[in-house]
CSV table of C-alpha atoms in Angstrom, one decimal:
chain,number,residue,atom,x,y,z
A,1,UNK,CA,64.7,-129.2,189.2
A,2,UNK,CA,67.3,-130.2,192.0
A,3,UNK,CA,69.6,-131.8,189.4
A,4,UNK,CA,69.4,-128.5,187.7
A,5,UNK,CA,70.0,-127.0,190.8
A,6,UNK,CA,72.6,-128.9,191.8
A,7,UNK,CA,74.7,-128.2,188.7
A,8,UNK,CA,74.4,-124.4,188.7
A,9,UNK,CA,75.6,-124.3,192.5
A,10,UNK,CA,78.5,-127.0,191.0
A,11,UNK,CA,79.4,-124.7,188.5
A,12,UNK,CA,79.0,-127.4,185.7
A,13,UNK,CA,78.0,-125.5,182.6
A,14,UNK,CA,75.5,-127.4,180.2
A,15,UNK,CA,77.3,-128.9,177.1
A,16,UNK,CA,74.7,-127.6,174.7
A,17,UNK,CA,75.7,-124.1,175.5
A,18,UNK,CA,76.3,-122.2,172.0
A,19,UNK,CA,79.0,-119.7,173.0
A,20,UNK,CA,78.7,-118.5,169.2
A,21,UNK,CA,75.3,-116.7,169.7
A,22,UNK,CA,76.7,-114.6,172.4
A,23,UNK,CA,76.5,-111.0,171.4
A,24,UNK,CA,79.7,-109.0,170.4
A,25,UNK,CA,78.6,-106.8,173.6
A,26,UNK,CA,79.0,-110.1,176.1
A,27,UNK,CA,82.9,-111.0,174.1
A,28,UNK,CA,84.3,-107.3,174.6
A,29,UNK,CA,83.1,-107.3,178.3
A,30,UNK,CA,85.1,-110.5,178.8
A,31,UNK,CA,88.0,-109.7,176.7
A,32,UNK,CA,88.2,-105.9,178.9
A,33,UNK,CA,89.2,-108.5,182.0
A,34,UNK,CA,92.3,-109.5,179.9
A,35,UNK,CA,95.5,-108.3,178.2
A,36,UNK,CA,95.9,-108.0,174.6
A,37,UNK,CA,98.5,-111.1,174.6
A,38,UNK,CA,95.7,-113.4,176.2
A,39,UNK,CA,93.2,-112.5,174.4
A,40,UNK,CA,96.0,-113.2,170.8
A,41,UNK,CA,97.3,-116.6,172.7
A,42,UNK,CA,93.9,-117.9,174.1
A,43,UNK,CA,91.2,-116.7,171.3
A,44,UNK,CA,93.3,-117.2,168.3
A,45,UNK,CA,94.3,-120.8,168.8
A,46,UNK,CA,90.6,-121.9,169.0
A,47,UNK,CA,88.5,-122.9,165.7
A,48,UNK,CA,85.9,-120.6,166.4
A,49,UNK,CA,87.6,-117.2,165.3
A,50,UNK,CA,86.2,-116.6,162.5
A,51,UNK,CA,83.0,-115.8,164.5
A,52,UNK,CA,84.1,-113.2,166.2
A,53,UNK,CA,85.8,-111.4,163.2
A,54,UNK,CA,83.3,-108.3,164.6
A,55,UNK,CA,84.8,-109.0,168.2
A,56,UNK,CA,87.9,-108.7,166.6
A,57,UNK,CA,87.3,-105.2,165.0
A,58,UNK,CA,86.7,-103.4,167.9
A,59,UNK,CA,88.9,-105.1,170.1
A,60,UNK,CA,91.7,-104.4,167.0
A,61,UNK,CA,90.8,-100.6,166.5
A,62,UNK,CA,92.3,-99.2,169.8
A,63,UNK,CA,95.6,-101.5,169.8
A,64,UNK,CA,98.8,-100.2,169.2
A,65,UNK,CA,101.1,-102.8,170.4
A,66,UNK,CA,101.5,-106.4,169.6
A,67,UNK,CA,103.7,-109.0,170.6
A,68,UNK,CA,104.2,-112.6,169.0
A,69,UNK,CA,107.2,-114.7,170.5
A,70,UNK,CA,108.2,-118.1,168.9
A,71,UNK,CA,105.7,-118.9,166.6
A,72,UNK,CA,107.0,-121.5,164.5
A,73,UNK,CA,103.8,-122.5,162.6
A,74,UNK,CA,101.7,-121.2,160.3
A,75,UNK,CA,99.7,-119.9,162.7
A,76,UNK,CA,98.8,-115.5,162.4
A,77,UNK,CA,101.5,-116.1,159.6
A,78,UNK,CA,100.0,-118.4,157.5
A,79,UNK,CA,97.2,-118.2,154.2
A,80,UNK,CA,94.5,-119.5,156.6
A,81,UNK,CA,95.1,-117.1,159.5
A,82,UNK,CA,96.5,-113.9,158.5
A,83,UNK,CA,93.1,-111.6,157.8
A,84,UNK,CA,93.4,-111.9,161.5
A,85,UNK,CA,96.5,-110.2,162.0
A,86,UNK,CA,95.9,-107.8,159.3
A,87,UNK,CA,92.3,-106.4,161.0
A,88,UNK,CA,95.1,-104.8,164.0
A,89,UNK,CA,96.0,-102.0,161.2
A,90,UNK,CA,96.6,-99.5,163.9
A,91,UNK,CA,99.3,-101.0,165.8
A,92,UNK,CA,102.6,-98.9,166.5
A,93,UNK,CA,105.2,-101.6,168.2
A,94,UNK,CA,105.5,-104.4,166.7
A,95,UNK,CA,107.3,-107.8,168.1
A,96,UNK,CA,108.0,-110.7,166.3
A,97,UNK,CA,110.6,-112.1,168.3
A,98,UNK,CA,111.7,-115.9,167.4
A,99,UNK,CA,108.8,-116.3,164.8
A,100,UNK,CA,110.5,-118.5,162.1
A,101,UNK,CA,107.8,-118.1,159.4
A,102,UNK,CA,108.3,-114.3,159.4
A,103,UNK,CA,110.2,-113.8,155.8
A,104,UNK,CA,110.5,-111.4,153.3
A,105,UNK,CA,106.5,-112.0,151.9
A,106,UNK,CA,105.1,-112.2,155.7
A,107,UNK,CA,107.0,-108.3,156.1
A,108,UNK,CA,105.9,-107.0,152.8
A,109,UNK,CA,102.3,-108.0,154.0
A,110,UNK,CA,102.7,-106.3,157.2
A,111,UNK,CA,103.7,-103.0,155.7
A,112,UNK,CA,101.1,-102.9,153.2
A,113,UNK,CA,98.6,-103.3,155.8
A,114,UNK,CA,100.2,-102.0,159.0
A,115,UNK,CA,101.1,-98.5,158.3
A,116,UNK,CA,102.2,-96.8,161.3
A,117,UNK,CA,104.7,-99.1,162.8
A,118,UNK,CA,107.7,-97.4,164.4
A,119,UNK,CA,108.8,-99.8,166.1
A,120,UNK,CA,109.5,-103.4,164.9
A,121,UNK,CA,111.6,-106.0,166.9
A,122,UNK,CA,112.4,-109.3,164.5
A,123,UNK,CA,115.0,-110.5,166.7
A,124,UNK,CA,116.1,-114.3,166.6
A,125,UNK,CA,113.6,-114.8,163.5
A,126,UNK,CA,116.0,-117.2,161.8
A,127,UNK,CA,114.7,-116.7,158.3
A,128,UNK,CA,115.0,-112.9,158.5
A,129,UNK,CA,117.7,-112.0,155.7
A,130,UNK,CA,118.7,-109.0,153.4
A,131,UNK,CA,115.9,-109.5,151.6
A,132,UNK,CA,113.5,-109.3,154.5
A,133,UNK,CA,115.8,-106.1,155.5
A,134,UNK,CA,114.7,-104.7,152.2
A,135,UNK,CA,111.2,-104.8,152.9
A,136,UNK,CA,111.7,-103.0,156.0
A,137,UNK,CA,113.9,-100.2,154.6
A,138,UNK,CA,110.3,-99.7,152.8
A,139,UNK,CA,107.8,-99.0,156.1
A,140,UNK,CA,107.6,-95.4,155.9
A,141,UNK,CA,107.5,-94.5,159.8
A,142,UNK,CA,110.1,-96.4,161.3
A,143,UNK,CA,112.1,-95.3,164.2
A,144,UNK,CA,113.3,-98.1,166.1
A,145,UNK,CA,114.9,-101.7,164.4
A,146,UNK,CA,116.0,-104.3,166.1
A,147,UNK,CA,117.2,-107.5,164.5
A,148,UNK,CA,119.3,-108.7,167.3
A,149,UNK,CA,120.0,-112.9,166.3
A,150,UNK,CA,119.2,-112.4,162.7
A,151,UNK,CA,122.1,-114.5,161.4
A,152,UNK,CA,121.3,-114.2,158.1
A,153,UNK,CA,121.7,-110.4,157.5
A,154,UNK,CA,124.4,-109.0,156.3
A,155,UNK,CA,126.3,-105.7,155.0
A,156,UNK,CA,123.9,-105.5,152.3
A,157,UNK,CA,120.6,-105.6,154.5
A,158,UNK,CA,122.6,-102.8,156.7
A,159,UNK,CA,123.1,-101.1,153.7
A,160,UNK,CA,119.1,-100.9,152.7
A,161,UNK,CA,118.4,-100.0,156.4
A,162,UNK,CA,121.5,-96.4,155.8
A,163,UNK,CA,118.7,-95.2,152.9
A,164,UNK,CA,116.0,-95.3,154.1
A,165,UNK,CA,114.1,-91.5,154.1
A,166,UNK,CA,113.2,-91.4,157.7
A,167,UNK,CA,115.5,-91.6,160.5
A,168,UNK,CA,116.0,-94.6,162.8
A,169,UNK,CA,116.6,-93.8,166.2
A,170,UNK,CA,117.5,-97.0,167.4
A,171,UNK,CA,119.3,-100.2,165.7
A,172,UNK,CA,120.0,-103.1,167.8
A,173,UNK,CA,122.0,-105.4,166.1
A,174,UNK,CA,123.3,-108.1,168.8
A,175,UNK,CA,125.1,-111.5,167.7
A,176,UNK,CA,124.6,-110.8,164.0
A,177,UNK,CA,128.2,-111.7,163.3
A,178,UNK,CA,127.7,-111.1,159.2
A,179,UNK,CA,127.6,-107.4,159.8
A,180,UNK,CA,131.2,-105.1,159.7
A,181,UNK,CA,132.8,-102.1,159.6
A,182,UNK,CA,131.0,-101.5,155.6
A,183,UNK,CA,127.7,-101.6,156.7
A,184,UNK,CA,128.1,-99.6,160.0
A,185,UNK,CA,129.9,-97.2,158.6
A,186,UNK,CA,127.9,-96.8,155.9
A,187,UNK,CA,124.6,-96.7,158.5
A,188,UNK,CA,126.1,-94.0,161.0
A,189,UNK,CA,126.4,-91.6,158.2
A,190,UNK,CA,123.7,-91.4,156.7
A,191,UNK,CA,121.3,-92.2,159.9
A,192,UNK,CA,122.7,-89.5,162.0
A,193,UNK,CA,120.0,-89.1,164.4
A,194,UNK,CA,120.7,-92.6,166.1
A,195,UNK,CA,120.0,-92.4,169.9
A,196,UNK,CA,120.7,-96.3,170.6
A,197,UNK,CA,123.2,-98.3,168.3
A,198,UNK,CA,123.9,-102.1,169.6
A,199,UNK,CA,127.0,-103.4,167.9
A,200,UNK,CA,128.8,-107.3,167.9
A,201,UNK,CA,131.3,-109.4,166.7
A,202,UNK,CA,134.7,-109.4,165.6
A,203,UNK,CA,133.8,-108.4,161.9
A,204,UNK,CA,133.6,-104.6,163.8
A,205,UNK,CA,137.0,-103.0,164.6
A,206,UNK,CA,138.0,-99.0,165.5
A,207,UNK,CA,136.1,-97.7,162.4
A,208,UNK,CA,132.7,-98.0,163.4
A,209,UNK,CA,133.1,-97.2,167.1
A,210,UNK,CA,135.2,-93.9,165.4
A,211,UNK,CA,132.7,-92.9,163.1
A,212,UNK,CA,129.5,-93.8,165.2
A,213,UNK,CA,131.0,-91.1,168.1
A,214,UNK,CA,132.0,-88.5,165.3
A,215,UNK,CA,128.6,-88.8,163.2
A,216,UNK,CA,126.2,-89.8,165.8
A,217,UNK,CA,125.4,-86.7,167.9
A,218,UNK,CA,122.6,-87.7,170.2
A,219,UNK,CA,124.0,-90.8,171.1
A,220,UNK,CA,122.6,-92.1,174.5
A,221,UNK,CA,123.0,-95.6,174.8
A,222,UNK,CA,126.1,-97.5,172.7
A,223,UNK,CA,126.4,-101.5,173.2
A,224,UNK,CA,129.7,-103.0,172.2
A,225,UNK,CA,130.0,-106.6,172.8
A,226,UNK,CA,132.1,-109.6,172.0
A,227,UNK,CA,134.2,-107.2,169.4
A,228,UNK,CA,137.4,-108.6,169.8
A,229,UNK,CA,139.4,-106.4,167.7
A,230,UNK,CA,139.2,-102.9,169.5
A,231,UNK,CA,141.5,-100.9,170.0
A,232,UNK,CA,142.2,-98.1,172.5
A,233,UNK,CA,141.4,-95.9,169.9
A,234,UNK,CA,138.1,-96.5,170.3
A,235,UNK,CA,138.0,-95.7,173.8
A,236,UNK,CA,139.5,-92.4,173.2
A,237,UNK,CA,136.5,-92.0,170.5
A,238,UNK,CA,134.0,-92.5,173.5
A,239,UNK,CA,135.4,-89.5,175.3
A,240,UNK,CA,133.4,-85.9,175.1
A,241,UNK,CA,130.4,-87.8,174.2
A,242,UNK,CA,128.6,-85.8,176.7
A,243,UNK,CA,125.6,-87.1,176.0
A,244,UNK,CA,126.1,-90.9,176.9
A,245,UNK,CA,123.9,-92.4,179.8
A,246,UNK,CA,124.3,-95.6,178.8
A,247,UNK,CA,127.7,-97.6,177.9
A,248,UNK,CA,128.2,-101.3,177.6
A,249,UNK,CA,131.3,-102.8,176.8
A,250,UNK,CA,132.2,-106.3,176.7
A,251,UNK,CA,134.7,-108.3,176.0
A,252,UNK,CA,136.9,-105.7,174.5
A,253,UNK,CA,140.2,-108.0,175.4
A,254,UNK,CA,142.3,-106.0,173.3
A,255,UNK,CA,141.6,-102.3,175.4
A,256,UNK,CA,144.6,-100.6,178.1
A,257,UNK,CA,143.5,-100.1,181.4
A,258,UNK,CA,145.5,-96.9,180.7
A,259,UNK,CA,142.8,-95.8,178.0
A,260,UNK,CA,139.5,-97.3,180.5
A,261,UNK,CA,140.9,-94.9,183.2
A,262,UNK,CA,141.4,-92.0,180.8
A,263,UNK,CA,137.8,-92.4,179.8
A,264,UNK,CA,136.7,-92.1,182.8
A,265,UNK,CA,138.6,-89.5,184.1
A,266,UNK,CA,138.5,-87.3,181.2
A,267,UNK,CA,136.3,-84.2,181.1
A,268,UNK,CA,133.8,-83.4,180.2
A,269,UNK,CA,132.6,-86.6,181.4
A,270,UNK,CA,129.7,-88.6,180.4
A,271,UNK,CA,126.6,-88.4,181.4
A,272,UNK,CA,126.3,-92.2,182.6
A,273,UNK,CA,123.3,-93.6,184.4
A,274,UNK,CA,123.9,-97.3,183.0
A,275,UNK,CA,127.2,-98.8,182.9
A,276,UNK,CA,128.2,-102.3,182.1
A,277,UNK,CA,131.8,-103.0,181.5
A,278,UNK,CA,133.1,-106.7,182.1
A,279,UNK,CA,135.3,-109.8,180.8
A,280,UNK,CA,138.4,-107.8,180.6
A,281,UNK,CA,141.8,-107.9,182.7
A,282,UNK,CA,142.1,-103.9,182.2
A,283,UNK,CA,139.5,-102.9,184.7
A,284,UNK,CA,141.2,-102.6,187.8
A,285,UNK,CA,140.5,-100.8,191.2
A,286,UNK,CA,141.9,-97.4,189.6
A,287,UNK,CA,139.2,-98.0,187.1
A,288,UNK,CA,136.6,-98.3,189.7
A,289,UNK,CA,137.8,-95.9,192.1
A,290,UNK,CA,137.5,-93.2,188.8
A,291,UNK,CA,134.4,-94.4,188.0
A,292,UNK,CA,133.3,-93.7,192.0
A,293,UNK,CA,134.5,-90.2,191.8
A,294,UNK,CA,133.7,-89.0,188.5
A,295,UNK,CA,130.2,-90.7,188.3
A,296,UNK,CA,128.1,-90.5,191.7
A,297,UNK,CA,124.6,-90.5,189.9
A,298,UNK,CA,125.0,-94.3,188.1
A,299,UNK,CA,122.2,-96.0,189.1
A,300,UNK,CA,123.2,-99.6,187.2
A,301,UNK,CA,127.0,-101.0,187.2
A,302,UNK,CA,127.8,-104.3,185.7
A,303,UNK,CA,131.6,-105.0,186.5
A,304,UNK,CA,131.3,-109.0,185.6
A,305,UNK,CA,134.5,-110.8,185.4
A,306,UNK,CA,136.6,-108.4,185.9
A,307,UNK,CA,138.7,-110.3,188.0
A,308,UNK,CA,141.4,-107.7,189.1
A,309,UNK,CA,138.9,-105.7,190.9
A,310,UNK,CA,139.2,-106.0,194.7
A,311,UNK,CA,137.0,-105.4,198.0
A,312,UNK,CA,138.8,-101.6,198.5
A,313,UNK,CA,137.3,-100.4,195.2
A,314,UNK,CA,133.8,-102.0,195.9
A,315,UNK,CA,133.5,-100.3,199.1
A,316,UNK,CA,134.7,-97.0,197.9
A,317,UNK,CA,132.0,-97.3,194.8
A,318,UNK,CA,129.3,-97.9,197.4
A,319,UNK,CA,129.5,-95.2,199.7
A,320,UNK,CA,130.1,-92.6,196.2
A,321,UNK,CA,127.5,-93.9,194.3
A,322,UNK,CA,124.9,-93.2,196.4
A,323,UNK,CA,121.8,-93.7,193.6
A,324,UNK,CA,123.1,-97.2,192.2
A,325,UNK,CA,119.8,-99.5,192.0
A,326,UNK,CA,121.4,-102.5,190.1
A,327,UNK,CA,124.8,-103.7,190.9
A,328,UNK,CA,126.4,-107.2,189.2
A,329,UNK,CA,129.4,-108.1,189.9
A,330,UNK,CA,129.9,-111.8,189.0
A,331,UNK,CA,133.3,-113.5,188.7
A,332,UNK,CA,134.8,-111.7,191.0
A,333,UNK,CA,136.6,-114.1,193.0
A,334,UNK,CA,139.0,-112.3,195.6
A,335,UNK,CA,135.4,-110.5,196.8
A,336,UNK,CA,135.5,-111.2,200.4
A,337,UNK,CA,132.2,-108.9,201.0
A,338,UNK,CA,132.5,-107.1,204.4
A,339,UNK,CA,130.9,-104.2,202.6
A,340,UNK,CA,128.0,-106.2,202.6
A,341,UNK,CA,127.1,-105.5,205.9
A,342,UNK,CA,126.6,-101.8,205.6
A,343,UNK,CA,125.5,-101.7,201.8
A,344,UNK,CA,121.7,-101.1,202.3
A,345,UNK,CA,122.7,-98.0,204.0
A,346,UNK,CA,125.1,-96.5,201.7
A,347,UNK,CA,122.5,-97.4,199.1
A,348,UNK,CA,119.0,-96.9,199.6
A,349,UNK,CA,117.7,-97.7,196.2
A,350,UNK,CA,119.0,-101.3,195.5
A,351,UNK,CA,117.2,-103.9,193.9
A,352,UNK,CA,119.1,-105.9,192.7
A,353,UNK,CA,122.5,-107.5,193.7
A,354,UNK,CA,124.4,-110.1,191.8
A,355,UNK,CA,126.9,-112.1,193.1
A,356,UNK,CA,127.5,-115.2,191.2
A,357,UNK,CA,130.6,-117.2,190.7
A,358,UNK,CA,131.7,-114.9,193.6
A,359,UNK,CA,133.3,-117.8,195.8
A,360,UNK,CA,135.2,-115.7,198.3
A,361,UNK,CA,131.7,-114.5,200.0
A,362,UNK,CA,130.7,-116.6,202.6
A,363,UNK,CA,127.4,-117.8,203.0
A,364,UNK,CA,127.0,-116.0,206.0
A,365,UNK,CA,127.4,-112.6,204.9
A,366,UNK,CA,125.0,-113.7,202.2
A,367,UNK,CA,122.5,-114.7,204.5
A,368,UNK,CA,122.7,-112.0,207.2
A,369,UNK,CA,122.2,-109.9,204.1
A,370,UNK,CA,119.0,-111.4,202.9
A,371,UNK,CA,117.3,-111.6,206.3
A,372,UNK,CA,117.8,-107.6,206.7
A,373,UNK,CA,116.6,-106.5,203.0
A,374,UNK,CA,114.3,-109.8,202.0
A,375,UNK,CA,112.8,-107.4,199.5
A,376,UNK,CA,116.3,-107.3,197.6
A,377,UNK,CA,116.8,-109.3,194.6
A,378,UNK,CA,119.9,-111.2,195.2
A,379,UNK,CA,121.7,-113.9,193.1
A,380,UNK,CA,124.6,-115.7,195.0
A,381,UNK,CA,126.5,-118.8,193.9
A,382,UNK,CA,124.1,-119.2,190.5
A,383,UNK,CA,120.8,-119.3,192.9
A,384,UNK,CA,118.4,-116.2,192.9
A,385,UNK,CA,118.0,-116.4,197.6
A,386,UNK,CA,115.2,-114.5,197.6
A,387,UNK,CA,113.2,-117.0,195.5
A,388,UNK,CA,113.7,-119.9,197.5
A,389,UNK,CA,111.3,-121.1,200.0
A,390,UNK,CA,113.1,-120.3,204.0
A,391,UNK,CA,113.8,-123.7,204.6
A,392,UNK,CA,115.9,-124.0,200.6
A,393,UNK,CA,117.7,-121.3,202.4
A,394,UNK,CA,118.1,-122.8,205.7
A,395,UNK,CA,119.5,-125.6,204.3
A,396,UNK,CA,121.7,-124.0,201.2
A,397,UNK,CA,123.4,-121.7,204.0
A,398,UNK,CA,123.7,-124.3,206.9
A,399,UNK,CA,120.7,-123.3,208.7
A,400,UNK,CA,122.5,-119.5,209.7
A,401,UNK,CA,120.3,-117.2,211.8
A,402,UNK,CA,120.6,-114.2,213.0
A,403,UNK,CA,121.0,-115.2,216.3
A,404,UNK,CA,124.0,-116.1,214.8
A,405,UNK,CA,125.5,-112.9,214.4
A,406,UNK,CA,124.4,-111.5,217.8
């Protein structure tokens, strides 16, 4: 009696324990303490599944998003495993993100059995091609697509996704450098009622940007990166679309700083909240001190590497945009940063500040920053400050205090 004793107070349970004769009752209790991706990655991987196929059932019925992220086996995917997947017959979002057995057969699968998915994120699944872009022109209730890192698709999987019945509202479509102007075209004319449109590569020129702001007329969010071959008459496309709140352009080398500023300073403006516009010489300060007095509600700016842009503009755009949470400005080196001293009162709402590759801000301004707003997420000099321990900061900033600055 006190070894048996002695092991309950330990904690030790007894090896003979048959977890498998718990009641289904006893599982859903424990699986209510945990989220749906534990329960997936925890339960699923152990050889006593199949038991709980009635656990399963009920824990299945009520889900209506699902997440899988680099699943490179045959595991959920494969002959052995997938009645499991197949019981979750509600689900609404799906994500298979960097799952390289998802092909063609795995989708067709899913659609037969999953009938309510709007939205399905396949991106970086490497074996995801126009034939698996078929499939997926086929689920009957899609809204949102994103096959960002597909490699494999092409004009002709684009092409599938333009005729489908029902309407896509988003298409994300990042660093699939196979796609051009034929399939975008082709998509934004037919699927009119896109809100969000992602767009990359140098296979896209003037004609999609063109046709995607004369055809698209609820766009809300436009992505354009690494698409070398733009032209200013794209930028002239973007103005009137009144409805914009989020623009991202990148790497647009090709772009006037005469045609960013008349974006920006052309009415009716946009109606931005997000704006990320970086690795080009033709943002200047003019571009920034437009952007300050046209847009005083952004809440997110992005000017990375844009290397022209100087302290003046900076401190103008602070003390406009009054509700700007996010700010990233990396790579800009003549930043000397005595607007950091006043910044958390010029803007209330900041969360975040990036400042990498920034080498003109000294470490004290950095520091004396940190100590007054430690809640702020900072980046400085590739190092996120306000996830080092106090004494990693002591010693990456020379041990500066505030008595320093008394």
């Amino acid at each position: 009696m006190a070894d048996s004793a002695s092991d309950r107070s330990s904690g030790e349970c007894s090896s003979d324990v048959d977890w498998m004769k718990l009641p289904p009752e006893l599982w859903l209790e424990i699986f209510s303490y945990l989220s749906p991706v534990t329960i997936l990655n925890v339960v699923a991987f152990e050889s006593f599944i199949e038991n709980l196929s009635p656990v399963i059932d009920q824990v299945s019925e009520n889900l209506r998003s699902l997440s899988f992220c680099q699943i490179t086996g045959n595991f959920v995917f494969g002959s052995d495993k997938r009645w499991l997947f197949y019981k979750f017959s509600n689900i609404v979002h799906l994500e298979l993100t960097e799952c390289d057995y998802v092909t063609a057969q795995i989708l067709d699968e899913i659609r037969k059995n999953c009938k309510k998915i709007e939205t399905l994120n396949l991106s970086g699944c490497s074996n995801v091609n126009d034939e698996a872009i078929e499939v997926v022109s086929r689920f009957e209730h899609l809204k949102i697509l994103n096959i960002s890192e597909c490699s494999k698709v092409t004009d002709d999987g684009v092409n599938f996704i333009a005729d489908m019945p029902c309407q896509i509202l988003h298409f994300l479509s990042f660093a699939v450098q196979q796609i051009s102007d034929r399939g975008i075209v082709n998509l934004v004319t037919k699927q009119t009622k896109i809100e969000f449109l992602i767009l990359s590569g140098d296979n896209i020129t003037d004609y999609s940007v063109i046709d995607a702001c004369h055809c698209l007329v609820n766009l809300k969010k436009f992505h354009i990166y690494d698409c070398t071959n733009l032209t200013d008459r794209s930028i002239y496309a973007l103005c009137g679309k009144v409805r914009l709140e989020c623009l991202c352009l990148q790497r647009a080398t090709k772009v006037s700083t005469q045609a960013i500023n008349h974006l920006f300073r052309e009415k009716p403006r946009l109606n931005l909240k997000d704006l990320c516009i970086g690795d080009t010489d033709a943002v200047v300060d003019d571009t920034v001190n437009a952007i300050s007095s046209g847009y005083p509600h952004l809440e997110r700016i992005e000017l990375n590497f844009c290397c022209k842009v100087t302290d003046k503009s900076i401190d103008e755009l602070i003390k406009s945009c009054r509700k700007l949470e996010v700010v990233s400005l990396q790579g800009l080196t003549s930043l000397k940063g005595d607007w950091l001293a006043e910044i958390e009162r010029y803007l209330p709402k900041l969360r975040c500040l990036t400042m990498s590759f920034c080498s003109g801000i000294s470490k004290e301004k950095v520091k004396h920053l940190f100590l007054r707003k430690p809640d702020l997420e900072l980046l400085w000099n590739r190092m996120q400050i306000n996830e080092l321990k106090h004494e990693d900061i002591d010693h990456v900033l020379r041990n500066i205090t505030l008595e320093d600055f008394e």
